[in-house]
Coordinates of C-alpha atoms in Angstrom, one line a residue:
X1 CA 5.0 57.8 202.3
X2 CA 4.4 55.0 204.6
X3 CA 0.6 55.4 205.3
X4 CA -1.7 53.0 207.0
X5 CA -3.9 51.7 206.2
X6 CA -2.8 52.1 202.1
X7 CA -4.6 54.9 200.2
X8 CA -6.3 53.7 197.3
X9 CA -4.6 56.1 194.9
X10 CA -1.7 58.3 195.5
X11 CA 0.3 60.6 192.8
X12 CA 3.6 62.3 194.5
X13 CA 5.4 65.5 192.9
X14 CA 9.1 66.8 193.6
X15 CA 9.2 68.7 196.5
X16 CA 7.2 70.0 199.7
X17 CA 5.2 72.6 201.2
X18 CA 6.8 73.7 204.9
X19 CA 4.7 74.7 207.5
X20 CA 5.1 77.7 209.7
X21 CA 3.9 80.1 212.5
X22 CA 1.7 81.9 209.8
X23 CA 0.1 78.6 208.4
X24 CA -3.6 78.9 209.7
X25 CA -7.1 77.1 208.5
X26 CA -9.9 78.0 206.1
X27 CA -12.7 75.8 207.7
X28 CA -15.9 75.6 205.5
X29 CA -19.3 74.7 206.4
X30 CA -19.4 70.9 208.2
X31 CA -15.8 70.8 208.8
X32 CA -15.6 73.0 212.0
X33 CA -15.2 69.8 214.4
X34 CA -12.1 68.7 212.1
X35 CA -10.6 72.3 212.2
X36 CA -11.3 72.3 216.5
X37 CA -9.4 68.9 216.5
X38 CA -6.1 70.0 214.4
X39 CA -5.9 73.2 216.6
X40 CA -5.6 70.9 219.8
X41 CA -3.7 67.8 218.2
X42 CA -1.3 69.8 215.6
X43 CA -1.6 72.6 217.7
X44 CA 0.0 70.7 220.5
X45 CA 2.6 69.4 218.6
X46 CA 3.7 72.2 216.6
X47 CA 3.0 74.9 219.0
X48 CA 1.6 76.3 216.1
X49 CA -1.9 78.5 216.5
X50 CA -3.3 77.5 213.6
X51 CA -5.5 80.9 213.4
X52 CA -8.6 80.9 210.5
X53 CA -7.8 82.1 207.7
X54 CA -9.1 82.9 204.4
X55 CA -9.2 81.1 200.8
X56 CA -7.0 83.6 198.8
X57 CA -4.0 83.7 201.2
X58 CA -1.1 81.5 201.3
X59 CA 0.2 78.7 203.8
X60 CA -3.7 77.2 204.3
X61 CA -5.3 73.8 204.9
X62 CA -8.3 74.6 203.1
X63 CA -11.4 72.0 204.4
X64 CA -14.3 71.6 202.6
X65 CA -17.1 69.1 202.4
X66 CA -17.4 68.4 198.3
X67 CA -21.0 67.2 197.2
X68 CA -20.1 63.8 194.8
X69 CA -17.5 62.0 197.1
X70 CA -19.2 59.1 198.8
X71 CA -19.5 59.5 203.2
X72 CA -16.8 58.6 204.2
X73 CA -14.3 59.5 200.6
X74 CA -11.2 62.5 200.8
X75 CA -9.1 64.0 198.6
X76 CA -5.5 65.3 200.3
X77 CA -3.6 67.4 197.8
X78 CA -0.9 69.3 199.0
X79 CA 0.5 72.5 196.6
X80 CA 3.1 74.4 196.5
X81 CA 1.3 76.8 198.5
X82 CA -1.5 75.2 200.2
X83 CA -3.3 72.7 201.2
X84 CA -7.0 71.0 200.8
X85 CA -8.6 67.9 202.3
X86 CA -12.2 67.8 200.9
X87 CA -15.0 64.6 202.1
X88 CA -17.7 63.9 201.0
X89 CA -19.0 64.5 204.5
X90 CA -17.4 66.1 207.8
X91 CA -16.4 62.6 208.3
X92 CA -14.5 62.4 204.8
X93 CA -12.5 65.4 205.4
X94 CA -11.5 64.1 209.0
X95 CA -9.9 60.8 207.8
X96 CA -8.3 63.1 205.0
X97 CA -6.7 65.3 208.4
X98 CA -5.5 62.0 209.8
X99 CA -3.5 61.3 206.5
X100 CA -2.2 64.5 206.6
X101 CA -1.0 64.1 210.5
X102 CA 0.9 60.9 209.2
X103 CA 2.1 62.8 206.6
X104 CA 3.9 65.3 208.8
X105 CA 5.6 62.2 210.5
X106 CA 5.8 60.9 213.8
X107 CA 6.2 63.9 216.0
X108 CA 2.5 64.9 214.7
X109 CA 1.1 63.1 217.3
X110 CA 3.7 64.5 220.5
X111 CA 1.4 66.4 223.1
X112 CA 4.0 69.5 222.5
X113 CA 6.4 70.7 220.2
X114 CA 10.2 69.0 220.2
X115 CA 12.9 72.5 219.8
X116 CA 14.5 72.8 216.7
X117 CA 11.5 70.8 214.9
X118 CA 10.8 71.6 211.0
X119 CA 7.3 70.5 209.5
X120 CA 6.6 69.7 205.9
X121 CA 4.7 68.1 203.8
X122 CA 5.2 66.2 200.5
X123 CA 3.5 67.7 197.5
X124 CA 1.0 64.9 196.6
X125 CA -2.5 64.0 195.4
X126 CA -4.1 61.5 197.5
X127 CA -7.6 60.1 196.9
X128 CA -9.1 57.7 199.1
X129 CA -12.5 55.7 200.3
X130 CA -13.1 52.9 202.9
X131 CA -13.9 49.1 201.8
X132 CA -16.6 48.8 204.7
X133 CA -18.6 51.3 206.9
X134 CA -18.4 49.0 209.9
X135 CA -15.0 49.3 210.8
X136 CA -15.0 48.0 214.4
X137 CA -13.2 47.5 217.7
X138 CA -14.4 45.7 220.6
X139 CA -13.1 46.3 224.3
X140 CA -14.1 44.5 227.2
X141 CA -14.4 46.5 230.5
X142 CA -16.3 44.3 232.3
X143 CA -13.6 41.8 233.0
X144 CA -11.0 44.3 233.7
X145 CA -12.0 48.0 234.1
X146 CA -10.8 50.4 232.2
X147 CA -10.7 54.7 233.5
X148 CA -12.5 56.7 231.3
X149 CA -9.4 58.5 230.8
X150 CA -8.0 55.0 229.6
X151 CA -11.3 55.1 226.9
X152 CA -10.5 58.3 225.3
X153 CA -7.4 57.6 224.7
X154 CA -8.4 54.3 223.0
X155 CA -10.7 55.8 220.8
X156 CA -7.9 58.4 219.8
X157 CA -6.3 55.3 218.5
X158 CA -9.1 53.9 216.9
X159 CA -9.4 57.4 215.4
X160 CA -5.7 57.4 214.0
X161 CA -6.6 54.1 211.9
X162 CA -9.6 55.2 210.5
X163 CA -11.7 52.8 212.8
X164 CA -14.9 54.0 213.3
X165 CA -17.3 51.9 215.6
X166 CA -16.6 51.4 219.2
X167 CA -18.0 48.4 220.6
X168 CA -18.4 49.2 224.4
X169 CA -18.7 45.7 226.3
X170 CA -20.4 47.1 229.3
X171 CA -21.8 44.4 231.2
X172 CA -20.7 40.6 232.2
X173 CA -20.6 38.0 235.0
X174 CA -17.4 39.8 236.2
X175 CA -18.9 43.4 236.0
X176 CA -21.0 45.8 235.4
X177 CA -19.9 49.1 234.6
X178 CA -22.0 51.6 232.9
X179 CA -24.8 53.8 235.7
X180 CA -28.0 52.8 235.5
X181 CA -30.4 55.5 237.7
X182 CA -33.5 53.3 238.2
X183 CA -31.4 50.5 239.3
X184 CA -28.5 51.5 241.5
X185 CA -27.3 48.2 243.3
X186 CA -26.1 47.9 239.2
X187 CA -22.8 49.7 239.8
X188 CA -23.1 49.4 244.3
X189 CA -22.9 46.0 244.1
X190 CA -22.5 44.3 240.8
X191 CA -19.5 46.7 239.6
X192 CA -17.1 45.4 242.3
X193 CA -15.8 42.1 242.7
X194 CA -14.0 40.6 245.8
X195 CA -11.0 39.3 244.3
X196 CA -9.7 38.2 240.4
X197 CA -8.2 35.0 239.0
X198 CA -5.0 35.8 237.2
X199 CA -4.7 33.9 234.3
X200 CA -6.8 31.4 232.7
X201 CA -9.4 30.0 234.6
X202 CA -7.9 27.3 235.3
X203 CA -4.6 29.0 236.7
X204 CA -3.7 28.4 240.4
X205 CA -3.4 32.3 240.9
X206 CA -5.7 35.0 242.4
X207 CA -5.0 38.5 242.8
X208 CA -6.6 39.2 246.3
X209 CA -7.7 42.3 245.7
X210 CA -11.2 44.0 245.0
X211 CA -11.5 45.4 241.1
X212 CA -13.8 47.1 239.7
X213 CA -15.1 50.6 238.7
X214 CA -17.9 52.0 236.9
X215 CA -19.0 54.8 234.3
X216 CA -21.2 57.5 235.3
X217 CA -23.9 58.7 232.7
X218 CA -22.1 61.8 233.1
X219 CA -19.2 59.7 231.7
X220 CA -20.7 58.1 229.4
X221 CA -22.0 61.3 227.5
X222 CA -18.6 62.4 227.4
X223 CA -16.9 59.2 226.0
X224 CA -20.1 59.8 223.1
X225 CA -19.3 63.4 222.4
X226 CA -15.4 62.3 222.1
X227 CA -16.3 59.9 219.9
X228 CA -18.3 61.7 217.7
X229 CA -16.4 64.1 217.3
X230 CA -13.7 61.3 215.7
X231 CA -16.5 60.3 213.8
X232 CA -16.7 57.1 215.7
X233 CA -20.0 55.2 216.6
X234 CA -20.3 53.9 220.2
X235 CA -22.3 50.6 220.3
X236 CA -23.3 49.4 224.2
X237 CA -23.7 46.1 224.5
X238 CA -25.6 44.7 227.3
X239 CA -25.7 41.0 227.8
X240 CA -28.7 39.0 227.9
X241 CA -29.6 36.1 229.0
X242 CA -26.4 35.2 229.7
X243 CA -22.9 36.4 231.3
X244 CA -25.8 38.1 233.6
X245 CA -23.9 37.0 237.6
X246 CA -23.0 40.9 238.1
X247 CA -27.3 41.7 237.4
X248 CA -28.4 39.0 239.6
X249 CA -25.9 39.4 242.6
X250 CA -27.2 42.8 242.0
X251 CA -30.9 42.1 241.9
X252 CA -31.2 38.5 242.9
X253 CA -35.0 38.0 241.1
X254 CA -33.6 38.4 237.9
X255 CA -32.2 34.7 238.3
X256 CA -33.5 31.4 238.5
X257 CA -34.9 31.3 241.8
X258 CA -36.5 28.0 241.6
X259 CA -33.1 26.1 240.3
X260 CA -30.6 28.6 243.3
X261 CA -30.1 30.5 245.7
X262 CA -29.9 33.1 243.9
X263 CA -29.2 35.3 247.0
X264 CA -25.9 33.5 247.6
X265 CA -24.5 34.7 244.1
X266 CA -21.7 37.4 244.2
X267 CA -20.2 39.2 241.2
X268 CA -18.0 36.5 239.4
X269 CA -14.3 36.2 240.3
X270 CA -13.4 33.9 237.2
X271 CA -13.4 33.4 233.8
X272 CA -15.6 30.8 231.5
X273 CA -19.2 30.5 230.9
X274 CA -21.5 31.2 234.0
X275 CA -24.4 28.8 234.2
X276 CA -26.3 31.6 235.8
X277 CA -28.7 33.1 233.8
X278 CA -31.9 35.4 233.5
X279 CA -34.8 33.8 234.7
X280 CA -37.5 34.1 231.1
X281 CA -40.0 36.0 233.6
X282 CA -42.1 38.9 232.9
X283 CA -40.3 40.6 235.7
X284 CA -36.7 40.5 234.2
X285 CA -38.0 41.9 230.4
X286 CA -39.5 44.8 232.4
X287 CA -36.2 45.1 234.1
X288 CA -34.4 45.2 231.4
X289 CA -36.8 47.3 229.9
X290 CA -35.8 49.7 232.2
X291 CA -32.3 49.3 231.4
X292 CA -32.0 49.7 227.6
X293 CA -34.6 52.9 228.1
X294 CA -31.6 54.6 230.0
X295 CA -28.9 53.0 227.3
X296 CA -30.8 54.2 224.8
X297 CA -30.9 58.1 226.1
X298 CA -27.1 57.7 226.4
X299 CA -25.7 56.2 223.1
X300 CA -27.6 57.3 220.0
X301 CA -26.0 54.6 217.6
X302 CA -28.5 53.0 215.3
X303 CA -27.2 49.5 216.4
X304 CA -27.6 48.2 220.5
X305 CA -25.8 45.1 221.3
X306 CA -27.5 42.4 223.4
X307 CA -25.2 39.7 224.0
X308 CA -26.8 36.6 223.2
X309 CA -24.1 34.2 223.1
X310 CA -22.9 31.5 225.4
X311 CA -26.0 31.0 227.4
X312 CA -26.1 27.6 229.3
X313 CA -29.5 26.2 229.2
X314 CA -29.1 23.8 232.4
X315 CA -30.9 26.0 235.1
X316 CA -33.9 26.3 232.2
X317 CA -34.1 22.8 231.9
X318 CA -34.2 22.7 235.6
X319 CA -36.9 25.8 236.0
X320 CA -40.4 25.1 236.0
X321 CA -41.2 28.4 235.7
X322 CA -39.0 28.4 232.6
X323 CA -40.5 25.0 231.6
X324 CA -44.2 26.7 232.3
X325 CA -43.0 30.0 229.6
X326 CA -41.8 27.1 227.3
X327 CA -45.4 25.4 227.2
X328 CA -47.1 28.8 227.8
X329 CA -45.8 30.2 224.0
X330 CA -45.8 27.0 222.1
X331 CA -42.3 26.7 222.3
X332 CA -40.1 23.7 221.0
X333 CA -37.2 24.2 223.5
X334 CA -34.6 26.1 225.4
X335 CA -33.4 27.3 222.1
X336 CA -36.6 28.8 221.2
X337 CA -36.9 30.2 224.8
X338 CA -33.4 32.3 223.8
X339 CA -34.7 33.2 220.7
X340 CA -38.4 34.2 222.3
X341 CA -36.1 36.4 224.6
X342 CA -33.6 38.3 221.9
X343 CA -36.9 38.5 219.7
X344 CA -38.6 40.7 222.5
X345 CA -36.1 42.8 222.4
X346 CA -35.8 43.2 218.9
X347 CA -39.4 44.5 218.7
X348 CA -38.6 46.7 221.5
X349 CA -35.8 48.4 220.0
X350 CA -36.9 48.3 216.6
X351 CA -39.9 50.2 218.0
X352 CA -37.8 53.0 219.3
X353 CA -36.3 53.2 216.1
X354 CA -33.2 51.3 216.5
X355 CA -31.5 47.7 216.0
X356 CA -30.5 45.1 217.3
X357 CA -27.1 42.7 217.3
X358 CA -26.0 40.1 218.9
X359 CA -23.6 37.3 219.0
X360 CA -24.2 34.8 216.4
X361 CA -25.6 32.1 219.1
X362 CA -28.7 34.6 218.4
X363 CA -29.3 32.1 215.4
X364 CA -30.0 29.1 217.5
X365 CA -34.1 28.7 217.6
X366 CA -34.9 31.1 214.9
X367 CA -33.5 34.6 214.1
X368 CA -35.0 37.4 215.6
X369 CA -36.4 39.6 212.7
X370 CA -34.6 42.6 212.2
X371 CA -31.5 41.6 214.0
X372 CA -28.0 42.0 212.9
X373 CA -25.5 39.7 213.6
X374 CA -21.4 39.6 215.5
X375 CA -19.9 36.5 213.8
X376 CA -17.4 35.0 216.7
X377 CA -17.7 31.4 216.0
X378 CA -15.8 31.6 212.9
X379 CA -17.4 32.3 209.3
X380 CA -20.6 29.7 208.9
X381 CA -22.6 32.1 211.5
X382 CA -22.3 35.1 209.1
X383 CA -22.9 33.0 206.1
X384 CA -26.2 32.1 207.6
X385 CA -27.3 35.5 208.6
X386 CA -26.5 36.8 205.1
X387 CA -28.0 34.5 202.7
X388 CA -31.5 34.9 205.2
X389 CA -31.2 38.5 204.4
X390 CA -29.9 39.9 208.2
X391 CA -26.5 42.4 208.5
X392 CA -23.7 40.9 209.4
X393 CA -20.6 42.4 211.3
X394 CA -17.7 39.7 210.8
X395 CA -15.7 39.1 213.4
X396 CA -14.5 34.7 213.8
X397 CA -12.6 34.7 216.9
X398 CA -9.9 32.2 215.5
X399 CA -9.0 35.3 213.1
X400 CA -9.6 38.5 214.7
X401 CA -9.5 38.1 218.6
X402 CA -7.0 40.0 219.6
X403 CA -6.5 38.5 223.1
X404 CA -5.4 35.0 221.1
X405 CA -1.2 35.0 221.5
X406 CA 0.9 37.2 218.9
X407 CA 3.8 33.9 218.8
X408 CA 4.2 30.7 219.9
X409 CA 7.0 31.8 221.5
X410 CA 7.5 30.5 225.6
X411 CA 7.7 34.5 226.5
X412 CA 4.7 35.3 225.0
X413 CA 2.9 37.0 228.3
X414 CA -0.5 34.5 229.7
X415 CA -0.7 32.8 225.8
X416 CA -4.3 32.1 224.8
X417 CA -5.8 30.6 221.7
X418 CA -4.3 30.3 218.2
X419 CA -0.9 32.2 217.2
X420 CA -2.4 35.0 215.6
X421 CA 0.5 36.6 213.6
X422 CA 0.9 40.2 212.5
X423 CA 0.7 38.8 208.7
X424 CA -1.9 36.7 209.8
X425 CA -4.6 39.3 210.7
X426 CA -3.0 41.1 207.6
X427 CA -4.1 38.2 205.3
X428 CA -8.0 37.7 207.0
X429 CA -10.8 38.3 205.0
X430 CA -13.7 39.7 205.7
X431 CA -15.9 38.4 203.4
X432 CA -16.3 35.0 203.2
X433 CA -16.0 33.6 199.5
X434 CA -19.2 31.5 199.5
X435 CA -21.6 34.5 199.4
X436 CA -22.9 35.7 196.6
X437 CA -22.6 39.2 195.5
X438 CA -26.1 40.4 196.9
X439 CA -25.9 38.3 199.9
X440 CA -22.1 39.6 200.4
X441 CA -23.7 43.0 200.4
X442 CA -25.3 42.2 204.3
X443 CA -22.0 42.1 205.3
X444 CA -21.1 45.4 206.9
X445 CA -18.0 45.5 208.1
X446 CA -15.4 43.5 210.2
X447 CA -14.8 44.3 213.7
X448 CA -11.2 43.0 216.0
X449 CA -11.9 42.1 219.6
X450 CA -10.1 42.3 223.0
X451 CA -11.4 40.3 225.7
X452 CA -9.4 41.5 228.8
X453 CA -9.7 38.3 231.4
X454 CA -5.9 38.4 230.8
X455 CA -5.4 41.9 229.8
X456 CA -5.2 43.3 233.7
X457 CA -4.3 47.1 232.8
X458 CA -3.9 49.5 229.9
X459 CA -0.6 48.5 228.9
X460 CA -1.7 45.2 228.3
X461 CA -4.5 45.9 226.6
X462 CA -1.9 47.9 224.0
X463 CA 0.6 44.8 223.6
X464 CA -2.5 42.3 222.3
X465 CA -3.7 45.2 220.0
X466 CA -1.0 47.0 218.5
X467 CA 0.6 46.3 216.0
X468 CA -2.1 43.7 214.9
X469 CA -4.5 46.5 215.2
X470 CA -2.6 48.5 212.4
X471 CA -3.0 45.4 210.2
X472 CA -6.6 45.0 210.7
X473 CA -7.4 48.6 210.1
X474 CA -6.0 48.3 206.6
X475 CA -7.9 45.0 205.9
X476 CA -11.3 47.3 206.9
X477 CA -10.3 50.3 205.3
X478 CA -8.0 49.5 202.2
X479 CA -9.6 47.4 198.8
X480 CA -6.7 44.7 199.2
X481 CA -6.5 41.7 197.0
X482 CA -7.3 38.4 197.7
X483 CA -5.3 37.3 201.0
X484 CA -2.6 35.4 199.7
X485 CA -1.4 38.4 196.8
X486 CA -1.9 40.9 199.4
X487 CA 2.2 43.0 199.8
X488 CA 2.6 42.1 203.2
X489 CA 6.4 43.1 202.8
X490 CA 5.4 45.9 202.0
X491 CA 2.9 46.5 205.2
X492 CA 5.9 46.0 207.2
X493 CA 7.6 48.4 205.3
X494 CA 5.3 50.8 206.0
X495 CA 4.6 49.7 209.7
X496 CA 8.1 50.4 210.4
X497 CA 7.4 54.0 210.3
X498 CA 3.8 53.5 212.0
X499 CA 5.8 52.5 214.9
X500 CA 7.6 55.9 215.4
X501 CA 4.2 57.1 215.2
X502 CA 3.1 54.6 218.4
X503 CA 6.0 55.4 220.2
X504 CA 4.6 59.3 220.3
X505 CA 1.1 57.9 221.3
X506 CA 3.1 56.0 223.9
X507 CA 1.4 52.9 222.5
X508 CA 2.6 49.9 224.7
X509 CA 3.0 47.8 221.4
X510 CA 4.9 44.4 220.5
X511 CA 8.0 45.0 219.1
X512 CA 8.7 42.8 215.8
X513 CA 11.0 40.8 218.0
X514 CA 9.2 39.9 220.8
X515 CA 8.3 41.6 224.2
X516 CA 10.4 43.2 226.3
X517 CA 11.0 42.2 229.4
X518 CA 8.4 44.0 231.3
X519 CA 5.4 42.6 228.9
X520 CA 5.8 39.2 229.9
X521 CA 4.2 37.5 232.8
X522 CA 6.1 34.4 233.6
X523 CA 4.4 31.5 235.7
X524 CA 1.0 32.8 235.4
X525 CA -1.0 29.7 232.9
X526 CA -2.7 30.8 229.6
X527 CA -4.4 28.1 227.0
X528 CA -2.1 28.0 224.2
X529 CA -4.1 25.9 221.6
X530 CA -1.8 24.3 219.0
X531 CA -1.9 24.3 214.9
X532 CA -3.8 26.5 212.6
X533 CA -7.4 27.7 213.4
X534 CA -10.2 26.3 211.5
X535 CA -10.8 28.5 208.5
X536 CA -14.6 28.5 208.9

């Protein structure tokens, strides 16, 4: 039946149920939203009205939420003369619809019915439950912007693998792109940048253009609602103390006044680590006080990202008003100073009843309390935060960063970072083998990540993810084996299908034998980095 990710138990019968005009929905209590999404995605598609309808008549998706499946658990049976997708939460029964859709094959997810189309289902028994609850994407719109329009459709895709966290990178050296009300020089000023290096930073080329763009809060409460209603978590991340330029061109006291100009700093045209950073003052927490107050009214998500990583310590070292905050709270160094900072607010988030993450740099001079961890810097990060008792969301770039190149291949469009193969991301695990069982149980999910310095537009941004994307969703959401007995013939098997399914989504994938000719990007420098990554 070619589903991805895998089921974790399927039974098929002879035969199938057809669908026609008359086939309508029984939608029980909890399962309305998933009833209001098939009439608008089947709907489309089938030109079918899918009308309510009741239990004891034929041709009907019965949905029901069924007390003694776990959250996120369905069970898809279709009979000869119905249908039923029952969750253990409205949640359970809308991963069960998005079998179903792949069920009903690719032209399921057309935006209107082909002529001539027939639509049936297999008879089959299909019971299913997700490996982790943290089942996570990460897109970058700060280093190339991406239209709200552009974000919905994402999370649609996210949806359609049974991905449910977004993780919304909102803010950077390059941009800032999310409306904050008390501070509007945020998205005036620090949302726009003059002009945009193309390629690695250390390419020769420069688009000489301004970029940028912003969300409204108006926006933003949309891109929410969507998401919930695809059962899909938003998670803002905000980052402090560094990758901070777009703030302080913005509001110039929230740098190190006494190391720069600060005044002279514009929103950052390049890629790398900045070496401009928050100033430790009393007047930047308050700021950003400020901030997370309007973040938090938007996004409702237990879970606020802070950033945390890849903050140069230079202009600290430099500061003496940094060096007078080091000595006023007893501090050891720099380190400590970063971990004073994230620690402030991780009080002041766990006050309003929420958490905090951050990168795993957040480790460095103690652990902030209740904070959760990102591991990017490969596995030890996450190892650490577990077996000290904090969450962690595993993520090591050298497995799961989806900007890193598909192939070593010459055509392979601006290559960065390790070949990352399709069986590759198939075969990563999550869970690193050191932990023990309770300190394994911290971990709560994985989570892939697309960095866009090189991903300029939409359709780039679908070539690094897809169809690595499909792979990872199975590694979150199926119980595979160990990595090495895991079917991966079989995945591509299956995937085969999955890409008549993309090609309806008019998903800008990789095809299996390379890019087309459009994809590439010939003459514009990546950083290819040769031999296997460090498993660690």
């Amino acid at each position: 039946m070619d589903l991805i990710p895998l089921p974790h138990r399927t039974e098929r019968a002879e035969g199938f149920f057809e669908l026609g005009d008359g086939f309508g929905i029984e939608a029980g209590p909890g399962t309305e939203g998933t009833a209001r999404w098939l009439r608008a995605t089947l709907g489309a598609a089938t030109g079918f009205a899918l009308p309510p309808k009741k239990g004891d008549e034929y041709d009907v998706l019965h949905l029901s939420v069924r007390p003694g499946l776990d959250t996120e658990e369905y069970r898809l049976v279709v009979a000869p003369h119905g249908v039923h997708v029952q969750g253990g939460s409205p949640a359970g029964v809308f991963w069960g619809a998005q079998t179903m859709l792949q069920l009903l094959g690719p032209d399921a997810f057309r935006r209107a019915p082909l002529p001539g189309r027939t639509w049936r289902l297999p008879l089959t028994e299909i019971r299913d439950a997700p490996r982790f609850r943290w089942r996570g994407v990460m897109l970058d719109v700060a280093r190339h912007f991406m239209p709200k329009d552009g974000v919905l459709r994402h999370l649609d895709l996210l949806a359609a693998h049974k991905l449910n966290v977004f993780h919304f990178h909102l803010t950077d050296d390059q941009g800032w792109r999310v409306e904050i009300r008390k501070y509007p020089r945020l998205t005036e000023v620090g949302s726009w940048r003059a002009r945009t290096k193309f390629g690695h930073r250390a390419s020769p080329l420069w688009e000489e253009k301004p970029h940028g763009g912003y969300y409204t809060q108006d926006d933003i409460r949309e891109i929410v609602a969507y998401a919930a209603e695809r059962h899909i978590t938003v998670v803002p991340e905000i980052d402090v103390p560094g990758h901070s330029q777009a703030a302080i061109a913005a509001y110039p006291e929230l740098g190190n006044t006494d190391v720069v100009d600060t005044t002279a700093l514009s929103v950052w045209d390049t890629w790398g680590i900045n070496p401009n950073v928050l100033a430790p003052t009393d007047n930047t927490l308050r700021f950003y006080e400020g901030v997370f107050e309007e973040v938090l009214e938007l996004f409702p998500s237990e879970f606020i990202h802070v950033g945390g990583d890849e903050c140069p310590k230079d202009q600290w070292r430099q500061s003496p008003t940094a060096q007078d905050r080091i000595r006023e709270l007893g501090l050891k160094d720099e380190d400590e100073l970063q971990a004073w900072f994230i620690g402030h607010f991780d009080s002041w988030l766990t006050a309003r009843g929420r958490r905090l993450i951050g990168w795993d740099e957040i480790l460095e001079g103690g652990l902030a309390k209740g904070a959760a961890v990102s591991s990017w810097r490969g596995y030890a990060g996450g190892v650490a935060a577990a077996r000290a008792g904090h969450d962690v969301v595993m993520c090591p770039e050298q497995q799961v960063y989806l900007d890193h190149r598909q192939d070593a291949g010459a055509e392979e469009p601006v290559p960065i970072g390790f070949v990352r193969t399709l069986e590759d991301v198939y075969r990563f695990e999550p869970v690193p083998a050191e932990l023990t069982p309770d300190e394994a149980r911290h971990v709560l999910g994985t989570q892939a990540n697309l960095w866009t310095e090189v991903m300029e537009d939409q359709a780039r941004v679908d070539y690094q993810a897809f169809p690595r994307l499909a792979a990872f969703a199975e590694v979150a959401w199926s119980g595979l084996p160990a990595p090495a007995e895991r079917d991966f013939a079989d995945f591509e098997r299956r995937l085969a299908a999955h890409y008549g399914r993309l090609d309806a989504l008019g998903v800008a994938y990789r095809p299996p034998t390379g890019p087309r000719p459009w994809q590439q990007r010939p003459g514009v420098p990546g950083r290819p980095i040769d031999g296997p990554p460090p498993n660690r």
